[in-house]
Coordinates of C-alpha atoms in Angstrom, one line a residue:
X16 CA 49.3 69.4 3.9
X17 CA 47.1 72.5 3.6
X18 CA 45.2 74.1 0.6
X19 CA 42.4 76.9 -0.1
X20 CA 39.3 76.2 -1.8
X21 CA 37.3 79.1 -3.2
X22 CA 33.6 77.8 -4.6
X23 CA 32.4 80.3 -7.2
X24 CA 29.1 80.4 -8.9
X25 CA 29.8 77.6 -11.8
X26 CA 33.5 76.5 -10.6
X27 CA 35.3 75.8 -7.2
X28 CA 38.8 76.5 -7.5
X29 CA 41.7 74.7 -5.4
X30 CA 44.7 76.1 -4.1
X31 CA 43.6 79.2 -3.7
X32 CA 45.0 82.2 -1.5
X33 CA 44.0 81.2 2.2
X34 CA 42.2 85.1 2.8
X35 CA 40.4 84.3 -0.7
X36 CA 39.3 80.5 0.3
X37 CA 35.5 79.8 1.5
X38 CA 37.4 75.9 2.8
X39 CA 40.9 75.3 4.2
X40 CA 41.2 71.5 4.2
X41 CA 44.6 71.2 6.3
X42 CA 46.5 69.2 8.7
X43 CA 47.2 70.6 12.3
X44 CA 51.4 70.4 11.5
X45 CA 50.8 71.5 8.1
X46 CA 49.1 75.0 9.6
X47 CA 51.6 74.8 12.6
X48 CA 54.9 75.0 10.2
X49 CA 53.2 77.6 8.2
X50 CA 52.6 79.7 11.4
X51 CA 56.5 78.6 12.5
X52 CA 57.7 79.8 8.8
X53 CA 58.3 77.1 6.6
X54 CA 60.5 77.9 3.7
X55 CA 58.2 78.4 0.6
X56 CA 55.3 80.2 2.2
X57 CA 54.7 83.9 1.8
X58 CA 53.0 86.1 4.8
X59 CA 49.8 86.0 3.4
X60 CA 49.0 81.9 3.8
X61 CA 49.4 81.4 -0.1
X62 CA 52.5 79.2 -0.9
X63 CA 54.9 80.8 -3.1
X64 CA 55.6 79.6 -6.1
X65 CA 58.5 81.8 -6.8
X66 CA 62.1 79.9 -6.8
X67 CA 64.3 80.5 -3.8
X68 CA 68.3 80.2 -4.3
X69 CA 69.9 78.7 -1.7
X70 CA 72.2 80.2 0.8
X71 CA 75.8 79.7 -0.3
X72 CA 77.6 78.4 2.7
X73 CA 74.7 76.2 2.7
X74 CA 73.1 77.1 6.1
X75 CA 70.8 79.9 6.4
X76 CA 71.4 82.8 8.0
X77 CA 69.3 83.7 10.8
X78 CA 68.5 87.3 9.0
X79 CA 67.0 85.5 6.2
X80 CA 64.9 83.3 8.0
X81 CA 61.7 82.5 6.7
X82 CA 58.9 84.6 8.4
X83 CA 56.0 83.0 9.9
X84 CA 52.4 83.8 8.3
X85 CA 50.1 85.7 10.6
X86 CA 47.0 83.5 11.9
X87 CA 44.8 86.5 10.7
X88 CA 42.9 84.1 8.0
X89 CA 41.7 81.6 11.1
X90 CA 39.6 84.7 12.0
X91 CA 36.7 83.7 10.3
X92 CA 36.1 80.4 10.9
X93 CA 32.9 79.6 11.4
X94 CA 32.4 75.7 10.9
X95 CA 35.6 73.8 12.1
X96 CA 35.6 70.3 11.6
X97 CA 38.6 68.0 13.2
X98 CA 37.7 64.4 11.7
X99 CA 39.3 61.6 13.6
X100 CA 41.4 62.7 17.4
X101 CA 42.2 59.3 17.5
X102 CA 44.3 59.9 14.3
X103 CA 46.2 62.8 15.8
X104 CA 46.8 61.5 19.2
X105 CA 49.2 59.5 17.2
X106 CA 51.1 62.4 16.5
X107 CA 52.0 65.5 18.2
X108 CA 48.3 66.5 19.6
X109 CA 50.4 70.5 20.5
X110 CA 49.7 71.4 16.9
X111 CA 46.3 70.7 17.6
X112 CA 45.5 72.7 20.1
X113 CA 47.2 75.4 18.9
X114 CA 45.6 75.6 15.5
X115 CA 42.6 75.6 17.6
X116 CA 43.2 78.4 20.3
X117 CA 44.1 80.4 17.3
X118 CA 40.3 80.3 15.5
X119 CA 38.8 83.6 15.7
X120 CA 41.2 86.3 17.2
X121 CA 41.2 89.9 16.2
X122 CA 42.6 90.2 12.8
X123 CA 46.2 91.9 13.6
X124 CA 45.8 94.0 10.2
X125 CA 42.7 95.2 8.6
X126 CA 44.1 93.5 4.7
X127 CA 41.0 94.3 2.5
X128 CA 38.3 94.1 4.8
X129 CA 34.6 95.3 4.4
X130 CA 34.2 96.9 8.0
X131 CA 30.2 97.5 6.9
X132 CA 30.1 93.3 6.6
X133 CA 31.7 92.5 9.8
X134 CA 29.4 91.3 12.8
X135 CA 29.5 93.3 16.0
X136 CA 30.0 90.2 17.9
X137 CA 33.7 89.6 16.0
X138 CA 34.3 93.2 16.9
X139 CA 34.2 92.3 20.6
X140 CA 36.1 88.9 20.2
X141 CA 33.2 87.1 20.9
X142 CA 33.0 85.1 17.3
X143 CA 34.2 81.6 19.4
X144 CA 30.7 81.7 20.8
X145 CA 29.1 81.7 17.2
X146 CA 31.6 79.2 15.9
X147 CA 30.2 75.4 15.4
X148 CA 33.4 73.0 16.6
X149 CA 32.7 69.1 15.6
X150 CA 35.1 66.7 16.6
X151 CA 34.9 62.6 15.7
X152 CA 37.4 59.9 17.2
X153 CA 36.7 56.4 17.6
X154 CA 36.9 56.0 21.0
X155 CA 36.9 58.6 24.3
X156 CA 39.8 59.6 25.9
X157 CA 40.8 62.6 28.6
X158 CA 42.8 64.8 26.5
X159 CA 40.0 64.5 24.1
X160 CA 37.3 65.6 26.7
X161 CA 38.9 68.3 27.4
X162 CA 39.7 69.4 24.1
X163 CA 35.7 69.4 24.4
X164 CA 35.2 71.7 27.2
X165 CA 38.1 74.2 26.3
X166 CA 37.3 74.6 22.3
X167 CA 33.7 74.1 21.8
X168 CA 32.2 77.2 23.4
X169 CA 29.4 77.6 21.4
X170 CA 26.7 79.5 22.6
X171 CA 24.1 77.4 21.7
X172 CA 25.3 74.1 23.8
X173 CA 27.7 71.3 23.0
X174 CA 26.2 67.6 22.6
X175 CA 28.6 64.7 23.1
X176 CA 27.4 61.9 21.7
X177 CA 28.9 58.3 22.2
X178 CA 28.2 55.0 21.2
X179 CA 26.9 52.4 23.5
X180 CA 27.9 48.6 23.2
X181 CA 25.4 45.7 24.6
X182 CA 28.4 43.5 26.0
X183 CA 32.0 44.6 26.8
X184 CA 34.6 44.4 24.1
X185 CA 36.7 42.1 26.6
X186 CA 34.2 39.7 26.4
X187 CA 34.1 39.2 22.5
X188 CA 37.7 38.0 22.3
X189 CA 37.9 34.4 21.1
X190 CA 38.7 31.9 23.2
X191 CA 42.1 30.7 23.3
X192 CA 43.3 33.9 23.5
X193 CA 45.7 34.7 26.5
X194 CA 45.7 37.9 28.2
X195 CA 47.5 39.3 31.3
X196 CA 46.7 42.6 33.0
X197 CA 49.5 43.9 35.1
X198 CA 49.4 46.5 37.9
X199 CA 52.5 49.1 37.7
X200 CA 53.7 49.4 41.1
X201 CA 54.3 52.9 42.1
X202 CA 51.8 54.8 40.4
X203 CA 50.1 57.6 42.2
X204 CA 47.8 60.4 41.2
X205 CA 50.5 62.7 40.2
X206 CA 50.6 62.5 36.9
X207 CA 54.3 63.3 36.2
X208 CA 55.3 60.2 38.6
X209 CA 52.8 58.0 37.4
X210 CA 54.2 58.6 33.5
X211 CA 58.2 58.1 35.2
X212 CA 56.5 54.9 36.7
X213 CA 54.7 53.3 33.9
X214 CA 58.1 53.8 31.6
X215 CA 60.1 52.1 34.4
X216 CA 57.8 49.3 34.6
X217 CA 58.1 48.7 31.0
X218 CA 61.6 48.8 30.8
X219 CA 62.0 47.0 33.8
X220 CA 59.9 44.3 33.8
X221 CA 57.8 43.8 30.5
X222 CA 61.0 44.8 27.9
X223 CA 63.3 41.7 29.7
X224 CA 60.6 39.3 28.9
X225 CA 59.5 40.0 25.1
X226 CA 63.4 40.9 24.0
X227 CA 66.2 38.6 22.9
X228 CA 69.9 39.3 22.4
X229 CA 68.7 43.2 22.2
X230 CA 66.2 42.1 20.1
X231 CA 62.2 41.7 19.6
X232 CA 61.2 38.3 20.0
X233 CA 59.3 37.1 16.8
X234 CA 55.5 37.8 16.0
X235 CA 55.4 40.7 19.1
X236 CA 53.2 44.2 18.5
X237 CA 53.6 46.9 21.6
X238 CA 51.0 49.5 21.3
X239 CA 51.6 52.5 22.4
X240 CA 48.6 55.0 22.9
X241 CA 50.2 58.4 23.5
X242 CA 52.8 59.7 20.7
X243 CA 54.8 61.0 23.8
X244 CA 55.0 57.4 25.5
X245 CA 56.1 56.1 21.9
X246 CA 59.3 58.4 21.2
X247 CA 60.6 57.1 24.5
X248 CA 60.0 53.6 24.0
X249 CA 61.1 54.1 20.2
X250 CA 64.1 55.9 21.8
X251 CA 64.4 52.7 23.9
X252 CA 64.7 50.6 21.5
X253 CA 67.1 52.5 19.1
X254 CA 69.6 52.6 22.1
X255 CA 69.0 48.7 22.3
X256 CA 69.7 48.1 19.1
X257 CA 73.2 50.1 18.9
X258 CA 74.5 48.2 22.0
X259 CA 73.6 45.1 20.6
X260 CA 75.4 45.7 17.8
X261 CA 77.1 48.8 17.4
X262 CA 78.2 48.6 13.8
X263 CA 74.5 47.8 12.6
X264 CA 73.5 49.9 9.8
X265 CA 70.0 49.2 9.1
X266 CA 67.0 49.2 11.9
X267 CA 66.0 45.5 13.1
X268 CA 62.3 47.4 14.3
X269 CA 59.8 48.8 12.3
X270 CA 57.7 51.6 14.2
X271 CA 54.6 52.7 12.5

């Protein structure tokens, strides 16, 4: 999703043109697609609201392939506010840091802009250092940290701010309550063998265990914290399924 909000003296109006807006409330894949060229967006960040036949042969052709708008309207940003990292760490966290590393370039056209207005400190590409970056997620994590150090460049400082607990969450679970912890054997500070080895301990060893006849075994959640680690377990478990049963129409998993 993605829209323009333009306040006005008496009135704030929604959906407005993205160069006219004073707010852009969006999603990171909603601005990615627009950037990529979804079909129904015009150059200029406003979505078009003029119908589009389609193609005859039913395929686009790759001359009338929908052009991407420019980034030009992330120039200006002075207040960005990404509510909730643990949110998009369940998705694709790319579109992320690409909407991000695209706040505050140079403009690549000049549109309708009041050069007596502009700051000299945008002039020389230095608005990043002006611009006030807050990010919120529920707990800490190393993609998030340095999300931290990379984006928030303000001149000023950056605070990070963190919540302290007076006992250890492990601690609060009831009793009752079983719980193994498991070292993956081959793990090693390369972090491309220790991703390969994690996986292969999961298939290998934990997977047998919790799976019947292809199968999940009744009343059993897997968590899975990175939305890379989750397509290839979901991947996983889509291949289980179809040679369990090949002629299975209908998913026996439910991935949310």
């Amino acid at each position: 999703f993605r829209m323009g909000i333009s306040v006005g003296a008496k009135a704030m109006t929604l959906y407005r043109n993205f160069y006219k807006s004073d707010i852009i409330v969006a999603s990171p894949l909603g601005l990615r697609r627009l950037f990529d060229g979804d079909a129904g967006d015009s150059d200029d960040g406003s979505d078009g609201d003029a119908p589009r036949k389609p193609p005859r042969s039913g395929v686009p052709k790759s001359k009338s392939k929908a052009k991407g708008a420019s980034p030009d309207f992330l120039s200006s940003i002075e207040l960005c506010v990404a509510d909730g990292l643990d949110v998009f760490s369940m998705q694709n966290f790319d579109h992320l840091t690409t909407v991000l590393s695209l706040l505050n370039t140079i403009p690549s056209k000049p549109r309708d802009t009041d050069f007596s207005r502009i700051r000299e400190y945008f002039i020389d590409g230095h608005a990043r250092f002006f611009r006030q970056t807050i990010l919120t997620s529920q707990y800490i994590a190393p993609h998030f940290l340095a999300l931290f150090r990379q984006h928030c460049l303000s001149h000023a400082g950056r605070a990070l701010l963190t919540t302290s607990f007076p006992s250890p969450t492990i601690s609060r679970v009831p009793a009752g309550v079983r719980q193994r912890f498991e070292r993956v054997p081959g793990a090693s500070t390369d972090a491309a063998a220790a991703i390969e080895a994690r996986f292969a301990a999961f298939t290998d060893s934990l997977l047998p265990r919790v799976t019947a006849a292809g199968a999940l075994v009744g009343n059993t959640l897997i968590f899975v914290p990175s939305y890379f680690d989750f397509v290839r377990v979901r991947n996983r478990f889509v291949k289980m399924g179809k040679e369990a049963d090949p002629g299975a129409e209908s998913e026996r998993l439910r991935f949310a």
